[in-house]
PDB file of C-alpha atoms and ligand atoms in Angstrom:
ATOM      1  CA  UNK A   1       0.000   0.000   0.000  1.00 97.00           C
ATOM      2  CA  UNK A   2       1.371   3.415  -0.896  1.00 98.00           C
ATOM      3  CA  UNK A   3       1.601   6.473   1.352  1.00 98.00           C
ATOM      4  CA  UNK A   4       1.115   9.854  -0.263  1.00 98.00           C
ATOM      5  CA  UNK A   5       2.226  12.701   1.999  1.00 98.00           C
ATOM      6  CA  UNK A   6       0.404  16.009   1.730  1.00 98.00           C
ATOM      7  CA  UNK A   7       2.748  18.958   2.311  1.00 98.00           C
ATOM      8  CA  UNK A   8       0.128  21.749   2.193  1.00 98.00           C
ATOM      9  CA  UNK A   9       0.551  22.409   5.891  1.00 98.00           C
ATOM     10  CA  UNK A  10       4.200  23.278   5.459  1.00 98.00           C
ATOM     11  CA  UNK A  11       3.108  25.932   2.982  1.00 98.00           C
ATOM     12  CA  UNK A  12       0.475  27.160   5.452  1.00 98.00           C
ATOM     13  CA  UNK A  13       3.225  27.958   7.962  1.00 98.00           C
ATOM     14  CA  UNK A  14       5.240  29.728   5.266  1.00 98.00           C
ATOM     15  CA  UNK A  15       2.259  31.794   4.115  1.00 98.00           C
ATOM     16  CA  UNK A  16       1.575  32.888   7.710  1.00 97.00           C
ATOM     17  CA  UNK A  17       4.647  35.113   7.302  1.00 97.00           C
ATOM     18  CA  UNK A  18       4.648  35.393   3.518  1.00 96.00           C
ATOM     19  CA  UNK A  19       8.295  34.388   3.584  1.00 97.00           C
ATOM     20  CA  UNK A  20      10.475  31.667   2.032  1.00 97.00           C
ATOM     21  CA  UNK A  21      10.409  29.132   4.856  1.00 98.00           C
ATOM     22  CA  UNK A  22       9.480  26.425   5.514  1.00 98.00           C
ATOM     23  CA  UNK A  23       9.579  25.392   1.877  1.00 98.00           C
ATOM     24  CA  UNK A  24       7.098  22.622   0.970  1.00 98.00           C
ATOM     25  CA  UNK A  25       9.458  21.555  -1.815  1.00 98.00           C
ATOM     26  CA  UNK A  26      12.233  20.859   0.709  1.00 98.00           C
ATOM     27  CA  UNK A  27       9.689  19.124   2.941  1.00 98.00           C
ATOM     28  CA  UNK A  28       8.615  16.952   0.018  1.00 98.00           C
ATOM     29  CA  UNK A  29      12.155  15.783  -0.692  1.00 98.00           C
ATOM     30  CA  UNK A  30      12.638  14.906   2.980  1.00 98.00           C
ATOM     31  CA  UNK A  31       9.315  13.041   3.001  1.00 98.00           C
ATOM     32  CA  UNK A  32      10.526  11.031   0.028  1.00 98.00           C
ATOM     33  CA  UNK A  33      13.770  10.220   1.868  1.00 98.00           C
ATOM     34  CA  UNK A  34      11.562   9.005   4.723  1.00 98.00           C
ATOM     35  CA  UNK A  35       9.779   6.606   2.389  1.00 98.00           C
ATOM     36  CA  UNK A  36       6.825   8.579   1.012  1.00 98.00           C
ATOM     37  CA  UNK A  37       5.571   6.915  -2.173  1.00 98.00           C
ATOM     38  CA  UNK A  38       3.937  10.104  -3.301  1.00 98.00           C
ATOM     39  CA  UNK A  39       3.622  13.821  -2.619  1.00 98.00           C
ATOM     40  CA  UNK A  40       0.261  15.557  -2.640  1.00 98.00           C
ATOM     41  CA  UNK A  41      -0.459  19.251  -2.918  1.00 98.00           C
ATOM     42  CA  UNK A  42      -3.776  21.052  -3.120  1.00 98.00           C
ATOM     43  CA  UNK A  43      -3.494  24.155  -5.263  1.00 98.00           C
ATOM     44  CA  UNK A  44      -6.466  26.128  -4.006  1.00 97.00           C
ATOM     45  CA  UNK A  45      -8.223  28.794  -5.959  1.00 95.00           C
ATOM     46  CA  UNK A  46      -7.290  31.384  -3.295  1.00 95.00           C
ATOM     47  CA  UNK A  47      -3.650  30.121  -3.111  1.00 97.00           C
ATOM     48  CA  UNK A  48      -3.886  30.132   0.658  1.00 96.00           C
ATOM     49  CA  UNK A  49      -1.036  27.653   1.052  1.00 97.00           C
ATOM     50  CA  UNK A  50       0.488  25.964  -2.011  1.00 98.00           C
ATOM     51  CA  UNK A  51       1.614  28.419  -4.714  1.00 98.00           C
ATOM     52  CA  UNK A  52       1.979  27.847  -8.449  1.00 98.00           C
ATOM     53  CA  UNK A  53       5.750  28.000  -8.009  1.00 98.00           C
ATOM     54  CA  UNK A  54       5.609  25.082  -5.535  1.00 98.00           C
ATOM     55  CA  UNK A  55       3.720  22.897  -7.985  1.00 98.00           C
ATOM     56  CA  UNK A  56       6.114  23.649 -10.833  1.00 98.00           C
ATOM     57  CA  UNK A  57       9.210  22.972  -8.720  1.00 98.00           C
ATOM     58  CA  UNK A  58       7.677  19.798  -7.298  1.00 98.00           C
ATOM     59  CA  UNK A  59       7.033  18.575 -10.836  1.00 98.00           C
ATOM     60  CA  UNK A  60      10.771  18.937 -11.458  1.00 98.00           C
ATOM     61  CA  UNK A  61      12.085  17.353  -8.262  1.00 98.00           C
ATOM     62  CA  UNK A  62       9.543  14.704  -7.243  1.00 98.00           C
ATOM     63  CA  UNK A  63      10.518  11.307  -8.663  1.00 98.00           C
ATOM     64  CA  UNK A  64       7.565   9.520  -7.045  1.00 98.00           C
ATOM     65  CA  UNK A  65       3.830  10.084  -7.606  1.00 98.00           C
ATOM     66  CA  UNK A  66       2.956  13.771  -7.682  1.00 98.00           C
ATOM     67  CA  UNK A  67      -0.736  14.046  -6.885  1.00 98.00           C
ATOM     68  CA  UNK A  68      -2.412  17.386  -7.598  1.00 98.00           C
ATOM     69  CA  UNK A  69      -5.586  17.939  -5.624  1.00 98.00           C
ATOM     70  CA  UNK A  70      -7.726  20.575  -7.248  1.00 98.00           C
ATOM     71  CA  UNK A  71     -11.226  21.874  -7.720  1.00 97.00           C
ATOM     72  CA  UNK A  72     -12.881  21.127 -11.052  1.00 97.00           C
ATOM     73  CA  UNK A  73     -12.424  24.626 -12.446  1.00 97.00           C
ATOM     74  CA  UNK A  74     -11.340  25.847 -15.843  1.00 97.00           C
ATOM     75  CA  UNK A  75      -8.215  27.447 -14.360  1.00 98.00           C
ATOM     76  CA  UNK A  76      -7.129  24.269 -12.564  1.00 98.00           C
ATOM     77  CA  UNK A  77      -7.740  22.025 -15.562  1.00 98.00           C
ATOM     78  CA  UNK A  78      -5.481  24.327 -17.590  1.00 98.00           C
ATOM     79  CA  UNK A  79      -2.760  24.220 -14.922  1.00 98.00           C
ATOM     80  CA  UNK A  80      -2.959  20.418 -14.617  1.00 98.00           C
ATOM     81  CA  UNK A  81      -2.727  19.855 -18.361  1.00 98.00           C
ATOM     82  CA  UNK A  82       0.299  22.138 -18.481  1.00 98.00           C
ATOM     83  CA  UNK A  83       2.198  20.908 -15.391  1.00 98.00           C
ATOM     84  CA  UNK A  84       1.258  17.250 -15.855  1.00 98.00           C
ATOM     85  CA  UNK A  85       1.209  15.747 -12.357  1.00 98.00           C
ATOM     86  CA  UNK A  86       1.155  11.946 -12.163  1.00 98.00           C
ATOM     87  CA  UNK A  87      -2.371  12.000 -10.767  1.00 98.00           C
ATOM     88  CA  UNK A  88      -5.137  14.587 -10.515  1.00 98.00           C
ATOM     89  CA  UNK A  89      -7.518  14.256  -7.582  1.00 98.00           C
ATOM     90  CA  UNK A  90     -10.674  16.296  -7.994  1.00 98.00           C
ATOM     91  CA  UNK A  91     -11.925  17.672  -4.688  1.00 97.00           C
ATOM     92  CA  UNK A  92     -14.768  20.014  -3.776  1.00 96.00           C
ATOM     93  CA  UNK A  93     -13.578  23.406  -2.630  1.00 84.00           C
ATOM     94  CA  UNK A  94     -15.273  26.064  -0.586  1.00 76.00           C
ATOM     95  CA  UNK A  95     -13.511  29.330   0.185  1.00 65.00           C
ATOM     96  CA  UNK A  96     -14.394  29.460   3.871  1.00 69.00           C
ATOM     97  CA  UNK A  97     -13.605  25.856   4.801  1.00 71.00           C
ATOM     98  CA  UNK A  98     -10.649  24.994   7.057  1.00 71.00           C
ATOM     99  CA  UNK A  99      -9.978  21.873   5.017  1.00 68.00           C
ATOM    100  CA  UNK A 100     -11.796  19.824   2.388  1.00 68.00           C
ATOM    101  CA  UNK A 101     -15.054  19.203   4.195  1.00 73.00           C
ATOM    102  CA  UNK A 102     -16.840  16.530   2.229  1.00 90.00           C
ATOM    103  CA  UNK A 103     -16.641  14.393  -0.855  1.00 96.00           C
ATOM    104  CA  UNK A 104     -17.379  15.568  -4.375  1.00 97.00           C
ATOM    105  CA  UNK A 105     -20.997  16.007  -5.401  1.00 96.00           C
ATOM    106  CA  UNK A 106     -20.549  13.596  -8.294  1.00 97.00           C
ATOM    107  CA  UNK A 107     -24.282  13.387  -8.903  1.00 97.00           C
ATOM    108  CA  UNK A 108     -24.888  17.129  -9.089  1.00 96.00           C
ATOM    109  CA  UNK A 109     -21.741  17.834 -11.113  1.00 96.00           C
ATOM    110  CA  UNK A 110     -21.984  14.809 -13.388  1.00 97.00           C
ATOM    111  CA  UNK A 111     -21.945  16.584 -16.734  1.00 97.00           C
ATOM    112  CA  UNK A 112     -19.166  19.072 -15.874  1.00 97.00           C
ATOM    113  CA  UNK A 113     -17.055  16.310 -14.284  1.00 98.00           C
ATOM    114  CA  UNK A 114     -17.464  14.214 -17.429  1.00 98.00           C
ATOM    115  CA  UNK A 115     -16.045  17.109 -19.439  1.00 98.00           C
ATOM    116  CA  UNK A 116     -13.202  17.638 -16.936  1.00 98.00           C
ATOM    117  CA  UNK A 117     -12.248  13.941 -16.962  1.00 98.00           C
ATOM    118  CA  UNK A 118     -12.235  13.957 -20.741  1.00 98.00           C
ATOM    119  CA  UNK A 119      -9.923  16.962 -20.894  1.00 98.00           C
ATOM    120  CA  UNK A 120      -7.549  15.499 -18.309  1.00 98.00           C
ATOM    121  CA  UNK A 121      -7.547  12.117 -20.055  1.00 98.00           C
ATOM    122  CA  UNK A 122      -6.848  13.820 -23.385  1.00 98.00           C
ATOM    123  CA  UNK A 123      -3.741  15.290 -21.705  1.00 98.00           C
ATOM    124  CA  UNK A 124      -2.757  11.781 -20.552  1.00 98.00           C
ATOM    125  CA  UNK A 125      -3.547  12.377 -16.870  1.00 98.00           C
ATOM    126  CA  UNK A 126      -5.150   9.747 -14.624  1.00 98.00           C
ATOM    127  CA  UNK A 127      -8.025  11.104 -12.560  1.00 98.00           C
ATOM    128  CA  UNK A 128      -9.201  10.312  -9.057  1.00 98.00           C
ATOM    129  CA  UNK A 129     -12.387  11.588  -7.385  1.00 98.00           C
ATOM    130  CA  UNK A 130     -12.432  12.325  -3.654  1.00 98.00           C
ATOM    131  CA  UNK A 131     -15.827  10.990  -2.620  1.00 98.00           C
ATOM    132  CA  UNK A 132     -17.867  10.176   0.451  1.00 98.00           C
ATOM    133  CA  UNK A 133     -18.119   6.480   1.361  1.00 98.00           C
ATOM    134  CA  UNK A 134     -21.413   6.046  -0.503  1.00 98.00           C
ATOM    135  CA  UNK A 135     -22.048   3.234  -2.949  1.00 98.00           C
ATOM    136  CA  UNK A 136     -23.930   5.567  -5.291  1.00 98.00           C
ATOM    137  CA  UNK A 137     -20.987   7.987  -5.434  1.00 98.00           C
ATOM    138  CA  UNK A 138     -18.615   5.139  -6.281  1.00 98.00           C
ATOM    139  CA  UNK A 139     -20.955   3.975  -9.043  1.00 98.00           C
ATOM    140  CA  UNK A 140     -21.322   7.454 -10.529  1.00 98.00           C
ATOM    141  CA  UNK A 141     -17.541   8.001 -10.385  1.00 98.00           C
ATOM    142  CA  UNK A 142     -17.081   4.866 -12.443  1.00 98.00           C
ATOM    143  CA  UNK A 143     -19.775   5.927 -14.919  1.00 98.00           C
ATOM    144  CA  UNK A 144     -18.169   9.350 -15.338  1.00 98.00           C
ATOM    145  CA  UNK A 145     -14.851   7.725 -16.162  1.00 98.00           C
ATOM    146  CA  UNK A 146     -12.661   8.273 -13.089  1.00 98.00           C
ATOM    147  CA  UNK A 147      -9.690   5.904 -12.948  1.00 98.00           C
ATOM    148  CA  UNK A 148      -9.567   5.934  -9.181  1.00 98.00           C
ATOM    149  CA  UNK A 149     -11.510   7.104  -6.197  1.00 98.00           C
ATOM    150  CA  UNK A 150     -10.273   8.317  -2.838  1.00 98.00           C
ATOM    151  CA  UNK A 151     -12.713   7.445  -0.094  1.00 98.00           C
ATOM    152  CA  UNK A 152     -13.187  10.247   2.453  1.00 98.00           C
ATOM    153  CA  UNK A 153     -12.255   8.929   5.899  1.00 98.00           C
ATOM    154  CA  UNK A 154     -13.091  12.159   7.749  1.00 98.00           C
ATOM    155  CA  UNK A 155     -16.286  10.886   9.374  1.00 98.00           C
ATOM    156  CA  UNK A 156     -14.498   7.724  10.500  1.00 98.00           C
ATOM    157  CA  UNK A 157     -11.661   9.830  11.916  1.00 98.00           C
ATOM    158  CA  UNK A 158     -14.012  12.148  13.815  1.00 97.00           C
ATOM    159  CA  UNK A 159     -16.347   9.468  15.188  1.00 98.00           C
ATOM    160  CA  UNK A 160     -16.005   7.724  18.531  1.00 97.00           C
ATOM    161  CA  UNK A 161     -17.055   4.317  19.872  1.00 97.00           C
ATOM    162  CA  UNK A 162     -19.777   2.443  18.022  1.00 98.00           C
ATOM    163  CA  UNK A 163     -20.155   5.285  15.533  1.00 98.00           C
ATOM    164  CA  UNK A 164     -16.513   4.863  14.540  1.00 98.00           C
ATOM    165  CA  UNK A 165     -17.078   1.139  13.963  1.00 98.00           C
ATOM    166  CA  UNK A 166     -20.029   2.009  11.706  1.00 98.00           C
ATOM    167  CA  UNK A 167     -18.077   4.651   9.800  1.00 98.00           C
ATOM    168  CA  UNK A 168     -15.233   2.190   9.245  1.00 98.00           C
ATOM    169  CA  UNK A 169     -17.771  -0.269   7.868  1.00 98.00           C
ATOM    170  CA  UNK A 170     -19.008   2.384   5.414  1.00 98.00           C
ATOM    171  CA  UNK A 171     -15.457   2.992   4.243  1.00 98.00           C
ATOM    172  CA  UNK A 172     -14.891  -0.747   3.793  1.00 98.00           C
ATOM    173  CA  UNK A 173     -18.095  -1.151   1.795  1.00 98.00           C
ATOM    174  CA  UNK A 174     -17.198   1.766  -0.463  1.00 98.00           C
ATOM    175  CA  UNK A 175     -13.723   0.316  -1.036  1.00 98.00           C
ATOM    176  CA  UNK A 176     -15.244  -3.039  -1.903  1.00 98.00           C
ATOM    177  CA  UNK A 177     -17.711  -1.440  -4.290  1.00 98.00           C
ATOM    178  CA  UNK A 178     -14.918   0.377  -6.078  1.00 98.00           C
ATOM    179  CA  UNK A 179     -12.831  -2.756  -6.413  1.00 98.00           C
ATOM    180  CA  UNK A 180     -15.814  -4.690  -7.761  1.00 98.00           C
ATOM    181  CA  UNK A 181     -16.268  -2.029 -10.436  1.00 98.00           C
ATOM    182  CA  UNK A 182     -12.593  -2.243 -11.375  1.00 98.00           C
ATOM    183  CA  UNK A 183     -11.584   1.125  -9.914  1.00 98.00           C
ATOM    184  CA  UNK A 184      -8.349   1.684  -8.044  1.00 98.00           C
ATOM    185  CA  UNK A 185      -9.303   2.772  -4.549  1.00 98.00           C
ATOM    186  CA  UNK A 186      -7.477   5.036  -2.098  1.00 98.00           C
ATOM    187  CA  UNK A 187      -8.521   6.558   1.211  1.00 98.00           C
ATOM    188  CA  UNK A 188      -7.658   9.645   3.162  1.00 98.00           C
ATOM    189  CA  UNK A 189      -8.519  12.632   5.328  1.00 98.00           C
ATOM    190  CA  UNK A 190      -8.187  12.926   9.073  1.00 98.00           C
ATOM    191  CA  UNK A 191      -5.982   9.870   9.391  1.00 98.00           C
ATOM    192  CA  UNK A 192      -3.564   9.992  12.330  1.00 98.00           C
ATOM    193  CA  UNK A 193      -0.984   7.823  14.100  1.00 98.00           C
ATOM    194  CA  UNK A 194      -3.856   6.714  16.363  1.00 98.00           C
ATOM    195  CA  UNK A 195      -6.571   5.815  13.857  1.00 98.00           C
ATOM    196  CA  UNK A 196      -4.731   4.751  10.705  1.00 98.00           C
ATOM    197  CA  UNK A 197      -4.352   1.040  11.393  1.00 98.00           C
ATOM    198  CA  UNK A 198      -7.928  -0.180  10.817  1.00 98.00           C
ATOM    199  CA  UNK A 199      -7.997   1.702   7.498  1.00 98.00           C
ATOM    200  CA  UNK A 200      -4.550   0.464   6.446  1.00 98.00           C
ATOM    201  CA  UNK A 201      -5.795  -3.067   7.109  1.00 98.00           C
ATOM    202  CA  UNK A 202      -8.574  -2.815   4.488  1.00 98.00           C
ATOM    203  CA  UNK A 203      -7.804  -5.337   1.784  1.00 97.00           C
ATOM    204  CA  UNK A 204      -7.396  -4.102  -1.764  1.00 97.00           C
ATOM    205  CA  UNK A 205      -6.762  -0.444  -0.930  1.00 98.00           C
ATOM    206  CA  UNK A 206      -4.148   1.051  -3.210  1.00 98.00           C
ATOM    207  CA  UNK A 207      -2.963   3.829  -0.931  1.00 98.00           C
ATOM    208  CA  UNK A 208      -3.503   6.326   1.868  1.00 98.00           C
ATOM    209  CA  UNK A 209      -3.149  10.088   1.585  1.00 98.00           C
ATOM    210  CA  UNK A 210      -2.135  11.764   4.832  1.00 98.00           C
ATOM    211  CA  UNK A 211      -1.076  15.311   5.634  1.00 98.00           C
ATOM    212  CA  UNK A 212      -1.903  17.107   8.844  1.00 98.00           C
ATOM    213  CA  UNK A 213      -0.942  14.405  11.303  1.00 98.00           C
ATOM    214  CA  UNK A 214       2.447  13.753   9.707  1.00 98.00           C
ATOM    215  CA  UNK A 215       3.350  17.452   9.501  1.00 98.00           C
ATOM    216  CA  UNK A 216       2.112  17.942  13.090  1.00 98.00           C
ATOM    217  CA  UNK A 217       4.371  15.172  14.304  1.00 98.00           C
ATOM    218  CA  UNK A 218       7.281  16.516  12.284  1.00 98.00           C
ATOM    219  CA  UNK A 219       6.983  19.835  14.136  1.00 97.00           C
ATOM    220  CA  UNK A 220       7.221  18.082  17.479  1.00 98.00           C
ATOM    221  CA  UNK A 221       9.949  15.569  16.694  1.00 97.00           C
ATOM    222  CA  UNK A 222      11.987  18.326  15.021  1.00 97.00           C
ATOM    223  CA  UNK A 223      11.793  21.058  17.679  1.00 97.00           C
ATOM    224  CA  UNK A 224      14.656  19.835  19.881  1.00 97.00           C
ATOM    225  CA  UNK A 225      17.094  19.740  16.999  1.00 97.00           C
ATOM    226  CA  UNK A 226      15.920  23.079  15.607  1.00 96.00           C
ATOM    227  CA  UNK A 227      16.477  24.806  18.966  1.00 97.00           C
ATOM    228  CA  UNK A 228      19.868  23.124  19.349  1.00 98.00           C
ATOM    229  CA  UNK A 229      20.962  24.470  15.965  1.00 97.00           C
ATOM    230  CA  UNK A 230      19.791  28.033  16.712  1.00 97.00           C
ATOM    231  CA  UNK A 231      21.411  27.975  20.149  1.00 97.00           C
ATOM    232  CA  UNK A 232      24.713  26.796  18.708  1.00 97.00           C
ATOM    233  CA  UNK A 233      24.680  29.699  16.237  1.00 96.00           C
ATOM    234  CA  UNK A 234      23.921  32.238  18.950  1.00 97.00           C
ATOM    235  CA  UNK A 235      26.525  30.893  21.383  1.00 96.00           C
ATOM    236  CA  UNK A 236      29.165  30.793  18.693  1.00 95.00           C
ATOM    237  CA  UNK A 237      28.512  34.395  17.655  1.00 95.00           C
ATOM    238  CA  UNK A 238      28.203  35.748  21.184  1.00 95.00           C
ATOM    239  CA  UNK A 239      31.636  34.349  22.132  1.00 88.00           C
ATOM    240  CA  UNK A 240      33.325  36.526  19.524  1.00 75.00           C
TER     241      UNK A 240
HETATM  242  N1  PXP B   1      -7.103  13.598   0.779  1.00 90.43           N
HETATM  243  C1  PXP B   1      -7.730  14.714   0.346  1.00 90.43           C
HETATM  244  C2  PXP B   1      -8.544  14.631  -0.887  1.00 90.43           C
HETATM  245  C3  PXP B   1      -7.601  15.927   1.053  1.00 90.43           C
HETATM  246  O1  PXP B   1      -8.236  17.030   0.614  1.00 90.43           O
HETATM  247  C4  PXP B   1      -6.784  15.966   2.202  1.00 90.43           C
HETATM  248  C5  PXP B   1      -6.603  17.261   2.927  1.00 90.43           C
HETATM  249  O2  PXP B   1      -5.905  18.172   2.152  1.00 90.43           O
HETATM  250  C6  PXP B   1      -6.149  14.779   2.600  1.00 90.43           C
HETATM  251  C7  PXP B   1      -6.345  13.611   1.885  1.00 90.43           C
HETATM  252  C8  PXP B   1      -5.256  14.739   3.791  1.00 90.43           C
HETATM  253  O3  PXP B   1      -6.011  14.985   4.927  1.00 90.43           O
HETATM  254  P1  PXP B   1      -5.259  15.205   6.309  1.00 90.43           P
HETATM  255  O4  PXP B   1      -4.465  16.465   6.193  1.00 90.43           O
HETATM  256  O5  PXP B   1      -6.378  15.312   7.286  1.00 90.43           O
HETATM  257  O6  PXP B   1      -4.384  14.022   6.530  1.00 90.43           O
END
């Protein structure tokens, strides 16, 4: 099973100061050294974290799967066909949301998504739809022509107790439905070091896409060393 690491959150920290660091491109190369099978970025319409420059540089330096998450807009389709990521994941996008809140409305957007898939396929790009764990949404994704689906695990991740068991069951059923239809099936959103195992154990899943939890942990496991390096610089200079 592959692990795609989403580095958007590194860019969020950078954008908080509108500066050059931390660079999501550097973070991506380190993630690859750590074993990431893919790098994901979401180029949002408002460019709140990942910038066009990041995507272009990542296309040059990422030797593993580069997965571009994007809204199904004219602008993004043009960027994808030009930059040519290894995979395009279509996600819904609302300006005010903190993160992608739900799966794609494949039913409501059927005709536009059909057009988008056609244009991406014409450019040689495989397409994945980020969808809720609903059988109907898996079926419609297949009908529209998606190559893959990514099952939204957010409700599973947020649920507790019996509800979590039920949400996991929904994810499993959606995965199974996708496999039966011949789709490649991924999962992601809200997965952490504490809840990933039951999802990783689902048979037939192609991969997991994880961002926030990995970047959060990186901040904590990296703080000691970062302070040590700054302190060494200061002590060295203050001795002179
Ligand atoms: N998959 C998709 C389609 C997403 O939009 C996101 C969030 O950017 C993720 C996976 C990763 O979610 P998280 O940051 O909660 O791990």
